[in-house]
CSV table of C-alpha atoms in Angstrom, one decimal:
chain,number,residue,atom,x,y,z
A,1,MET,CA,58.0,37.9,20.1
A,2,ARG,CA,55.4,41.1,19.9
A,3,GLN,CA,56.8,41.8,16.6
A,4,GLN,CA,55.9,38.5,15.5
A,5,LEU,CA,52.4,38.7,17.1
A,6,GLU,CA,51.9,41.9,15.2
A,7,GLU,CA,52.7,40.2,11.7
A,8,ILE,CA,50.4,37.3,12.4
A,9,ARG,CA,47.8,39.6,12.9
A,10,LYS,CA,48.7,41.8,10.0
A,11,ASN,CA,49.0,38.4,7.4
A,12,ALA,CA,45.6,36.8,9.3
A,13,GLU,CA,44.0,40.1,8.1
A,14,ALA,CA,45.4,40.2,4.7
A,15,ALA,CA,44.3,36.5,4.1
A,16,LEU,CA,41.0,36.9,5.5
A,17,LYS,CA,40.3,40.1,3.4
A,18,ALA,CA,41.1,37.8,0.3
A,19,ALA,CA,39.2,34.6,1.3
A,20,ASN,CA,35.8,34.3,-1.0
A,21,LEU,CA,34.9,30.8,0.1
A,22,LEU,CA,33.7,29.5,3.7
A,23,GLU,CA,36.4,26.5,3.1
A,24,GLU,CA,39.7,29.8,2.7
A,25,LEU,CA,38.2,30.7,5.9
A,26,ASP,CA,38.3,27.7,7.9
A,27,ALA,CA,41.7,27.1,6.3
A,28,ALA,CA,42.7,30.8,7.5
A,29,ARG,CA,41.1,29.6,11.0
A,30,VAL,CA,43.2,26.5,11.0
A,31,LYS,CA,46.5,28.2,10.0
A,32,TYR,CA,46.6,30.7,12.7
A,33,LEU,CA,44.3,29.6,15.5
A,34,GLY,CA,44.8,25.8,15.3
A,35,LYS,CA,46.5,23.5,17.4
A,36,LYS,CA,49.5,23.7,15.1
A,37,GLY,CA,49.1,27.2,14.0
A,38,GLU,CA,50.9,30.4,14.1
A,39,LEU,CA,49.7,31.9,16.6
A,40,THR,CA,49.9,28.9,19.0
A,41,ALA,CA,53.8,28.3,17.9
A,42,VAL,CA,54.6,32.0,19.1
A,43,LEU,CA,52.7,31.1,22.3
A,44,LYS,CA,55.0,28.2,23.5
A,45,GLN,CA,58.0,30.3,23.2
A,46,MET,CA,56.5,32.5,26.3
A,47,GLY,CA,58.2,29.9,28.6
A,48,SER,CA,61.5,31.7,27.8
A,49,LEU,CA,60.6,35.3,28.9
A,50,SER,CA,60.6,36.7,32.1
A,51,ALA,CA,58.3,37.2,34.5
A,52,GLU,CA,57.6,41.0,33.7
A,53,GLU,CA,56.9,40.3,29.9
A,54,ARG,CA,55.0,37.3,30.1
A,55,PRO,CA,51.7,39.3,31.3
A,56,ILE,CA,52.6,41.7,28.3
A,57,ILE,CA,52.9,39.2,25.7
A,58,GLY,CA,50.1,37.2,27.1
A,59,GLN,CA,48.1,40.4,26.9
A,60,VAL,CA,48.8,41.3,23.1
A,61,ALA,CA,48.5,37.2,22.2
A,62,ASN,CA,44.9,37.0,23.4
A,63,GLU,CA,43.9,40.8,21.5
A,64,VAL,CA,45.4,39.1,18.2
A,65,ARG,CA,43.6,35.8,18.8
A,66,GLU,CA,40.3,37.7,19.7
A,67,TYR,CA,40.8,40.0,16.3
A,68,ILE,CA,41.6,37.4,14.1
A,69,GLN,CA,38.6,35.3,15.5
A,70,ASN,CA,36.2,38.3,15.0
A,71,GLU,CA,37.1,38.3,12.2
A,72,ILE,CA,36.3,35.3,10.6
A,73,ASP,CA,33.3,35.4,12.5
A,74,ALA,CA,32.6,38.3,10.5
A,75,ARG,CA,33.6,37.1,7.1
A,76,VAL,CA,31.5,33.7,7.1
A,77,ALA,CA,28.4,35.7,8.3
A,78,GLU,CA,29.5,38.3,5.6
A,79,LEU,CA,29.9,35.3,2.9
A,80,LYS,CA,26.6,33.0,4.1
A,81,ALA,CA,24.2,36.4,3.4
A,82,ALA,CA,25.9,36.8,0.2
A,83,GLN,CA,25.5,33.3,-1.0
A,84,GLN,CA,22.0,33.3,0.1
A,85,GLU,CA,21.3,36.3,-1.9
A,86,ALA,CA,22.9,35.1,-4.9
A,87,GLN,CA,20.9,31.6,-4.4
A,88,LEU,CA,17.1,33.8,-4.0
A,89,ALA,CA,18.4,35.7,-7.3
A,90,PHE,CA,19.1,32.6,-8.9
A,91,GLU,CA,16.1,30.5,-7.8
A,92,THR,CA,13.5,33.5,-8.2
A,93,ILE,CA,10.0,32.5,-9.8
A,94,ASP,CA,8.1,34.4,-12.3
A,95,VAL,CA,5.0,34.2,-11.0
A,96,THR,CA,3.4,35.9,-13.6
A,97,LEU,CA,4.0,32.9,-15.9
A,98,PRO,CA,1.3,30.3,-16.9
A,99,GLY,CA,1.4,27.5,-14.9
A,100,GLU,CA,1.5,23.4,-15.5
A,101,GLY,CA,-1.7,21.7,-15.2
A,102,VAL,CA,-1.5,18.8,-12.7
A,103,GLU,CA,-3.0,15.1,-14.1
A,104,VAL,CA,-5.3,14.6,-11.4
A,105,GLY,CA,-5.9,10.6,-10.9
A,106,HIS,CA,-9.0,8.3,-10.7
A,107,ARG,CA,-10.5,5.5,-9.2
A,108,HIS,CA,-9.1,1.9,-10.8
A,109,PRO,CA,-12.0,0.2,-12.7
A,110,LEU,CA,-11.9,-2.9,-9.8
A,111,SER,CA,-11.8,-0.4,-7.1
A,112,ILE,CA,-15.3,1.2,-8.9
A,113,VAL,CA,-17.1,-1.9,-9.2
A,114,LEU,CA,-15.8,-2.8,-5.5
A,115,ASP,CA,-16.7,0.5,-4.1
A,116,GLU,CA,-20.3,-0.3,-5.7
A,117,VAL,CA,-20.6,-3.9,-4.4
A,118,LYS,CA,-19.8,-3.0,-1.3
A,119,GLU,CA,-22.2,-0.1,-1.2
A,120,ILE,CA,-25.0,-2.6,-2.3
A,121,PHE,CA,-24.2,-4.7,0.8
A,122,GLN,CA,-24.1,-2.7,3.1
A,123,GLY,CA,-27.3,-1.3,2.2
A,124,MET,CA,-28.6,-4.3,2.9
A,125,GLY,CA,-27.1,-3.9,6.4
A,126,PHE,CA,-23.7,-6.1,5.9
A,127,ASP,CA,-20.6,-5.4,7.6
A,128,ILE,CA,-17.1,-5.4,5.6
A,129,ILE,CA,-14.5,-7.6,7.3
A,130,SER,CA,-10.9,-8.6,6.0
A,131,GLY,CA,-8.5,-11.6,6.9
A,132,PRO,CA,-5.1,-12.5,6.4
A,133,GLU,CA,-3.4,-13.3,2.6
A,134,VAL,CA,-1.1,-15.3,4.5
A,135,GLU,CA,-3.4,-18.3,5.8
A,136,LEU,CA,-3.1,-21.2,7.6
A,137,ASP,CA,-3.8,-24.5,5.9
A,138,TYR,CA,-6.8,-25.2,8.4
A,139,TYR,CA,-8.5,-22.2,7.8
A,140,ASN,CA,-8.5,-22.3,4.0
A,141,PHE,CA,-9.1,-25.6,3.8
A,142,GLU,CA,-9.4,-28.0,6.7
A,143,ALA,CA,-12.3,-26.1,8.5
A,144,LEU,CA,-14.6,-25.7,4.8
A,145,ASN,CA,-14.7,-29.5,4.8
A,146,ILE,CA,-12.1,-29.5,1.9
A,147,PRO,CA,-10.6,-32.9,2.6
A,148,LYS,CA,-7.0,-33.6,2.3
A,149,ASP,CA,-7.2,-35.5,-1.1
A,150,HIS,CA,-8.9,-32.5,-2.9
A,151,PRO,CA,-7.4,-31.0,-5.7
A,152,ALA,CA,-7.6,-27.4,-4.7
A,153,ARG,CA,-4.5,-28.8,-1.9
A,154,ASP,CA,-2.6,-29.7,-4.6
A,155,THR,CA,0.8,-27.9,-4.4
A,156,GLN,CA,0.7,-27.4,-8.5
A,157,ASP,CA,-2.7,-25.4,-7.6
A,158,THR,CA,-1.4,-23.7,-4.3
A,159,PHE,CA,1.1,-21.5,-3.2
A,160,TYR,CA,2.6,-23.0,0.1
A,161,ILE,CA,5.1,-21.5,2.0
A,162,THR,CA,4.9,-24.2,4.5
A,163,ASP,CA,3.3,-27.6,4.8
A,164,ASN,CA,0.8,-25.3,7.3
A,165,ILE,CA,1.1,-22.2,5.7
A,166,LEU,CA,0.1,-21.0,2.5
A,167,LEU,CA,-1.0,-18.0,0.4
A,168,ARG,CA,-5.0,-18.0,0.8
A,169,THR,CA,-6.6,-19.3,-2.8
A,170,GLN,CA,-9.9,-17.8,-1.4
A,171,THR,CA,-11.5,-15.6,1.1
A,172,SER,CA,-13.5,-18.5,2.3
A,173,PRO,CA,-11.3,-18.6,5.2
A,174,CYS,CA,-13.3,-15.2,6.5
A,175,GLN,CA,-16.8,-17.3,7.0
A,176,ILE,CA,-14.7,-19.0,9.4
A,177,ARG,CA,-12.8,-16.4,11.6
A,178,ALA,CA,-16.2,-14.0,11.3
A,179,MET,CA,-17.9,-17.3,12.6
A,180,GLU,CA,-15.1,-17.6,15.3
A,181,GLU,CA,-14.9,-13.8,16.3
A,182,ARG,CA,-18.9,-13.0,16.2
A,183,LYS,CA,-21.6,-14.4,17.6
A,184,PRO,CA,-25.1,-14.9,15.1
A,185,PRO,CA,-26.8,-12.8,13.6
A,186,LEU,CA,-23.9,-12.6,11.3
A,187,ARG,CA,-24.3,-10.8,7.9
A,188,VAL,CA,-20.7,-9.6,6.7
A,189,ILE,CA,-18.7,-9.9,3.2
A,190,SER,CA,-14.8,-10.2,2.7
A,191,PRO,CA,-13.2,-8.7,-0.3
A,192,GLY,CA,-9.8,-9.4,-0.6
A,193,ARG,CA,-6.9,-10.7,-2.5
A,194,VAL,CA,-6.2,-14.4,-3.2
A,195,TYR,CA,-3.7,-16.0,-5.1
A,196,ARG,CA,-3.3,-19.5,-7.4
A,197,SER,CA,-0.8,-21.3,-9.1
A,198,ASP,CA,-2.4,-20.4,-12.7
A,199,ALA,CA,-0.7,-19.5,-15.5
A,200,VAL,CA,-1.4,-15.8,-17.3
A,201,ASP,CA,-3.6,-15.7,-19.6
A,202,ALA,CA,-7.0,-13.7,-20.7
A,203,THR,CA,-8.7,-15.0,-18.1
A,204,HIS,CA,-6.1,-16.8,-15.6
A,205,SER,CA,-3.9,-14.6,-13.0
A,206,PRO,CA,-1.7,-16.1,-10.5
A,207,LEU,CA,-3.6,-13.3,-8.5
A,208,PHE,CA,-7.0,-11.8,-8.5
A,209,HIS,CA,-10.0,-10.5,-6.1
A,210,GLN,CA,-13.0,-12.5,-4.7
A,211,ILE,CA,-15.7,-11.1,-2.4
A,212,GLU,CA,-16.6,-13.5,0.1
A,213,GLY,CA,-20.5,-13.3,1.8
A,214,LEU,CA,-22.2,-15.3,4.7
A,215,VAL,CA,-24.9,-14.9,6.3
A,216,VAL,CA,-26.0,-17.1,9.5
A,217,ASP,CA,-28.9,-16.3,11.7
A,218,GLU,CA,-32.1,-19.0,12.8
A,219,GLY,CA,-34.6,-19.6,9.8
A,220,ILE,CA,-31.8,-18.8,7.0
A,221,THR,CA,-33.2,-20.5,3.7
A,222,MET,CA,-32.2,-20.7,0.1
A,223,SER,CA,-35.0,-18.2,-0.4
A,224,ASP,CA,-32.8,-15.4,1.7
A,225,LEU,CA,-30.1,-16.2,-0.3
A,226,LYS,CA,-31.8,-16.0,-3.6
A,227,GLY,CA,-33.1,-12.8,-2.7
A,228,THR,CA,-29.7,-11.4,-1.8
A,229,LEU,CA,-28.1,-12.3,-4.8
A,230,ASP,CA,-30.9,-11.3,-7.1
A,231,THR,CA,-30.9,-7.7,-5.5
A,232,LEU,CA,-27.1,-7.5,-6.0
A,233,ALA,CA,-27.7,-8.6,-10.0
A,234,LYS,CA,-30.2,-6.1,-10.6
A,235,LYS,CA,-28.5,-3.3,-8.4
A,236,LEU,CA,-25.5,-4.3,-10.9
A,237,TYR,CA,-27.1,-4.4,-14.2
A,238,GLY,CA,-30.0,-3.2,-14.1
A,239,PRO,CA,-33.8,-4.0,-12.7
A,240,GLU,CA,-34.8,-5.9,-15.3
A,241,THR,CA,-31.7,-8.5,-14.8
A,242,LYS,CA,-32.9,-12.0,-14.4
A,243,THR,CA,-30.7,-14.5,-11.9
A,244,ARG,CA,-30.6,-18.5,-13.0
A,245,PHE,CA,-29.6,-20.8,-10.1
A,246,ARG,CA,-27.6,-24.1,-11.3
A,247,PRO,CA,-27.3,-27.1,-8.8
A,248,HIS,CA,-23.4,-27.4,-8.3
A,249,HIS,CA,-21.0,-28.9,-5.2
A,250,PHE,CA,-18.7,-27.1,-3.3
A,251,PRO,CA,-17.5,-29.0,-0.1
A,252,PHE,CA,-18.4,-26.1,2.3
A,253,THR,CA,-21.7,-25.6,1.2
A,254,GLU,CA,-24.9,-28.0,0.7
A,255,PRO,CA,-26.9,-27.3,-1.3
A,256,SER,CA,-24.5,-25.5,-3.8
A,257,CYS,CA,-25.3,-23.8,-7.0
A,258,GLU,CA,-23.7,-21.2,-9.4
A,259,VAL,CA,-25.7,-18.3,-10.3
A,260,ASP,CA,-25.9,-16.8,-13.9
A,261,VAL,CA,-27.8,-13.4,-14.8
A,262,SER,CA,-29.1,-12.2,-17.9
A,263,CYS,CA,-26.8,-11.1,-20.6
A,264,PHE,CA,-26.8,-7.2,-19.7
A,265,LYS,CA,-25.4,-6.5,-23.1
A,266,CYS,CA,-28.0,-8.7,-25.2
A,267,GLY,CA,-30.8,-8.9,-22.6
A,268,GLY,CA,-30.4,-12.6,-23.2
A,269,VAL,CA,-31.0,-13.0,-26.8
A,270,GLY,CA,-27.5,-14.1,-27.5
A,271,CYS,CA,-24.3,-12.6,-28.0
A,272,SER,CA,-20.4,-12.8,-28.1
A,273,MET,CA,-20.6,-12.0,-24.6
A,274,CYS,CA,-22.3,-14.9,-23.4
A,275,LYS,CA,-21.4,-17.0,-26.1
A,276,GLY,CA,-24.7,-17.3,-27.5
A,277,GLU,CA,-26.6,-18.6,-24.1
A,278,GLY,CA,-28.0,-15.7,-23.2
A,279,TRP,CA,-27.0,-16.0,-19.8
A,280,VAL,CA,-23.3,-15.1,-17.9
A,281,GLU,CA,-22.2,-16.8,-14.8
A,282,ILE,CA,-20.9,-14.4,-11.8
A,283,LEU,CA,-20.3,-16.3,-9.1
A,284,GLY,CA,-21.2,-19.4,-6.6
A,285,ALA,CA,-23.2,-20.2,-3.6
A,286,GLY,CA,-25.2,-22.1,-1.3
A,287,MET,CA,-26.5,-23.1,2.3
A,288,VAL,CA,-23.4,-23.2,4.6
A,289,HIS,CA,-22.5,-26.9,5.6
A,290,PRO,CA,-23.1,-27.9,9.0
A,291,LYS,CA,-19.4,-29.3,9.7
A,292,VAL,CA,-18.7,-25.7,8.4
A,293,LEU,CA,-21.3,-23.8,10.9
A,294,LYS,CA,-19.4,-26.6,13.4
A,295,ASN,CA,-16.0,-26.0,12.9
A,296,GLY,CA,-16.9,-22.2,13.3
A,297,GLY,CA,-18.5,-22.8,16.3
A,298,ILE,CA,-21.9,-22.7,15.5
A,299,ASP,CA,-24.4,-25.4,16.5
A,300,PRO,CA,-25.6,-26.2,12.8
A,301,GLU,CA,-29.3,-27.4,14.7
A,302,LYS,CA,-30.2,-23.5,15.9
A,303,TYR,CA,-28.8,-22.0,13.2
A,304,SER,CA,-28.5,-22.0,9.7
A,305,GLY,CA,-26.6,-19.6,6.8
A,306,PHE,CA,-25.7,-18.7,3.2
A,307,ALA,CA,-22.3,-18.2,1.3
A,308,PHE,CA,-21.5,-17.2,-1.6
A,309,GLY,CA,-18.0,-16.3,-3.5
A,310,LEU,CA,-18.1,-13.3,-6.2
A,311,GLY,CA,-14.6,-12.8,-8.8
A,312,LEU,CA,-14.1,-9.2,-9.2
A,313,GLU,CA,-12.5,-9.5,-12.2
A,314,ARG,CA,-15.0,-11.2,-13.7
A,315,LEU,CA,-17.7,-8.5,-13.0
A,316,VAL,CA,-15.3,-5.9,-14.1
A,317,MET,CA,-14.9,-7.6,-17.2
A,318,PHE,CA,-18.4,-7.8,-17.7
A,319,ARG,CA,-19.2,-4.4,-16.7
A,320,PHE,CA,-16.8,-2.8,-18.8
A,321,GLY,CA,-16.9,-5.2,-21.9
A,322,LEU,CA,-13.4,-6.8,-21.4
A,323,ASP,CA,-12.2,-9.6,-23.2
A,324,ASP,CA,-8.8,-9.8,-21.7
A,325,MET,CA,-8.3,-9.5,-17.7
A,326,ARG,CA,-4.8,-8.8,-18.4
A,327,MET,CA,-5.4,-5.2,-18.7
A,328,LEU,CA,-6.4,-4.5,-15.4
A,329,TYR,CA,-2.8,-4.9,-13.9
A,330,GLU,CA,-0.6,-3.9,-16.9
A,331,ASN,CA,-0.9,-0.1,-15.7
A,332,ASP,CA,-1.4,1.1,-19.3
A,333,VAL,CA,-2.7,4.8,-19.1
A,334,ARG,CA,-4.1,5.0,-22.5
A,335,PHE,CA,-6.4,1.9,-21.1
A,336,LEU,CA,-7.1,3.4,-17.4
A,337,GLU,CA,-7.8,6.9,-18.6
A,338,GLN,CA,-10.8,5.4,-20.2
A,339,PHE,CA,-12.6,5.1,-16.7
């Protein structure tokens, strides 16, 4: 049996020296030291030895096991070191070679104009708030004095998730949420995405952006609305810009108006941008309807307010002279690099 153990040691030593892969070392370990390995098979025969021979053979077996294990550990460390050295040599970087330039991105045209609008309103003391894009029918329509038979509530125009949940069609629900959560005086704008069931073309998209504005306090009048929007127009398009307010109807404001600015391309003379009229429509606005104030938990006998809604894409298209809003969403680098 001693001769068998010496033979195992000799064979294992030769196998380990010949192994050049970690997988080969593991195979050698299993072959000689595993549960069904050669050394284990010899040890199972120790029951046939005399009491005097067992401790002697056992000591030799332990020495052989320890030798094989130590050799395996040494070869594993040696092969790992060789692998690391080879990897380092392969991945060596020549730092003297010229580097490749990294292209730095910049703001999207929608972000450029939105940041300007935010800055203008913050300069006038407005806070910026947000609201959920998946909205309840109550906040999107009911609380804003939009009756159930209004065309805007038709399933052909609105993305309904359930009968009571929808993708908001406007940022106006933020008016009600702001009035519920805050007490007057209120002065907020709420920019965000809105959704309508529109076919995609040069001036329509099922997803676009609005900027809602709301002011509520004691003694707020139409002149405050006009002064605020006139300041916005002059900040956006220059100090010579003029504003025009035309009567209109919105369920959530009374009186209501649409607001035009003098064409910043032709100065009001008439061109292709303003379709020869000299004016460009930019938003809708009005004094907050008493029912809307009441729905927001505010006493319309004590407080009044005004609200307005800006279409961000419209502002961007006017600002940069674009005639197709689809360019804002197509991620064409040739287009975006111009900004």
